Short mmCIF file of C-alpha atoms in Angstrom, two decimals:
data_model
loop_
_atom_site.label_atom_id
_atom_site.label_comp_id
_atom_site.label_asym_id
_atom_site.label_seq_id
_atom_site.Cartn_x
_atom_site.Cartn_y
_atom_site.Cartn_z
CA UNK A 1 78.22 86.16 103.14
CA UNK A 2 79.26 89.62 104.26
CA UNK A 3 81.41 91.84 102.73
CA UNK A 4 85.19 92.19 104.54
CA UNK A 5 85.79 96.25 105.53
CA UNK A 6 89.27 96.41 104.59
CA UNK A 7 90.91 99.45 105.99
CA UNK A 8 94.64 100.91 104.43
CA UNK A 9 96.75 103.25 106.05
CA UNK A 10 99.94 104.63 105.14
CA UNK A 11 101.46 108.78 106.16
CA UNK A 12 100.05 110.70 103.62
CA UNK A 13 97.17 108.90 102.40
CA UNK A 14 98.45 109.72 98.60
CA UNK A 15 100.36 106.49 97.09
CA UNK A 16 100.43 103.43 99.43
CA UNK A 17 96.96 103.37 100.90
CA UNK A 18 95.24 104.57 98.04
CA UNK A 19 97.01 102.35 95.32
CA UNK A 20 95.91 99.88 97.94
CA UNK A 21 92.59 101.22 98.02
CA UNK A 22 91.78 101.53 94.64
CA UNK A 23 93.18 98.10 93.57
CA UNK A 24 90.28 96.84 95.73
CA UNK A 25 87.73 98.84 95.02
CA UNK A 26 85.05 96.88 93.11
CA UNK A 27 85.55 93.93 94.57
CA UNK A 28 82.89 91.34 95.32
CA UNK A 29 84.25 90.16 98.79
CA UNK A 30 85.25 93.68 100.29
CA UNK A 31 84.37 97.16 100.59
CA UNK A 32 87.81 99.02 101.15
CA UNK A 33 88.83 102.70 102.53
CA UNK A 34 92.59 104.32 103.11
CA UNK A 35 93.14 106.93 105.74
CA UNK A 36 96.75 108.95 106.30
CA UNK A 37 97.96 109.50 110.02
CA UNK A 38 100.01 112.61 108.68
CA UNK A 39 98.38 115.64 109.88
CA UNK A 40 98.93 116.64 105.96
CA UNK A 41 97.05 113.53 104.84
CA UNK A 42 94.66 113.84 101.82
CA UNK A 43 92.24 112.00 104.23
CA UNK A 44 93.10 111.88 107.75
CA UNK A 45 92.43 108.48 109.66
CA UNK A 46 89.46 108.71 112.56
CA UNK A 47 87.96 106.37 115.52
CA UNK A 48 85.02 106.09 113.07
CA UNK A 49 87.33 104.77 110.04
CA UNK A 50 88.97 102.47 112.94
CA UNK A 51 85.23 101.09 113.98
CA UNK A 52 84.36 100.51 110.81
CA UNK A 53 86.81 98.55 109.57
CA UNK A 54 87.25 94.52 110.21
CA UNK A 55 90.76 94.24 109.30
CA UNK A 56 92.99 97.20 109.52
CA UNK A 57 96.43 97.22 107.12
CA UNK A 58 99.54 99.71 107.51
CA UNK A 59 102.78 100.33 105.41
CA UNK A 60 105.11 100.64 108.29
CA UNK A 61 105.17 99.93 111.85
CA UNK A 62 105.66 103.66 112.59
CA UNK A 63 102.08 104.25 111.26
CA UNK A 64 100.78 101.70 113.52
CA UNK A 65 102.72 103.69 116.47
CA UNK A 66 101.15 106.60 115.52
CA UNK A 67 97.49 104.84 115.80
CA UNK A 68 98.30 103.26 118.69
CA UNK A 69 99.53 106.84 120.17
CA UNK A 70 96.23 108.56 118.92
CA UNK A 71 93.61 106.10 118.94
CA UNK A 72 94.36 103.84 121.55
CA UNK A 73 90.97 103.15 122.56
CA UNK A 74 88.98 102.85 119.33
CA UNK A 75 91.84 100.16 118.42
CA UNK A 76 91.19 97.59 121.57
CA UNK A 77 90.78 94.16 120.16
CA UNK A 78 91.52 95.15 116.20
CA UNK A 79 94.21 93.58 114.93
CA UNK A 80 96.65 95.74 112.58
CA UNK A 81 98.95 93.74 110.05
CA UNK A 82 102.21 95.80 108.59
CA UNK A 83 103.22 95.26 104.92
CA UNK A 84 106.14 96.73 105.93
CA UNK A 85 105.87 98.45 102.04
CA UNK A 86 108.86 101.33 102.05
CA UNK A 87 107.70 104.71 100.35
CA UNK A 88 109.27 104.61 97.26
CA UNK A 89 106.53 104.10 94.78
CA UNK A 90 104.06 106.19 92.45
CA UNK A 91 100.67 106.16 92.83
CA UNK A 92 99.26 102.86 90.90
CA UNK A 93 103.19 101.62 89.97
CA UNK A 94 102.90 98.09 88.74
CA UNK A 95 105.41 97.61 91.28
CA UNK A 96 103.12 98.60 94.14
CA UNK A 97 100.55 96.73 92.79
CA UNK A 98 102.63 93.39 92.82
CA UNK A 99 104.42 93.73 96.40
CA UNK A 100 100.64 95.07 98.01
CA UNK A 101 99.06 91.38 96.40
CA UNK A 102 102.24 89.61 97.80
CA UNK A 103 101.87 90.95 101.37
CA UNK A 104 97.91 90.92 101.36
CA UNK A 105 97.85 86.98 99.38
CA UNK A 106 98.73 85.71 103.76
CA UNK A 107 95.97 88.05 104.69
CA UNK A 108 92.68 88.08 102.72
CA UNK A 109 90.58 85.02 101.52
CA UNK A 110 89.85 86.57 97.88
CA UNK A 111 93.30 87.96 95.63
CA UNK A 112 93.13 91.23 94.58
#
């Protein structure tokens, strides 16, 4: 069986998408990337990250504006689910941690 691309995005690319990220990363089932739509992001989201990725996950709805504003074409027929997770966390908070597995448990086949 395949591995899932899992792809996370959040503004910044610096607490959401990465705790996301790297609470993934290792995984048997699923390789996993994050991206930032901010122009300030530590990695900045692309059509490439977009094609890669099977299942695409966002913090907010306004980041999934902001794709659908810049890569509008690249995103036909990809589905994008919103945690709706608010940005009030550290990077790697136990709290994170816990609400990302609650919103992702609907979503992915294997628990993080």
């Amino acid at each position: 069986m395949s591995r899932q691309k899992l792809l996370f995005v959040c503004a910044r690319n610096k607490i959401r998408s990465l705790s996301a990220e790297r609470m993934l990363q290792g995984s048997p089932h699923y390789d996993v990337r994050s991206r930032g739509v901010a122009r300030a992001a530590r990695v900045r989201l692309t059509a490439a990250d977009i094609g890669w990725a099977d299942q695409i996950f966002v913090m907010e709805k306004q980041h999934k504006d902001r794709m659908r504003q810049d890569f509008a074409e690249a995103l036909r027929g990809k589905p994008i689910v919103v945690l709706f997770i608010d940005d009030i966390y550290e990077p790697m908070e136990a709290a994170l941690l816990t609400i990302l597995r609650e919103r992702l448990a609907a979503h992915l086949l294997h628990q993080p």
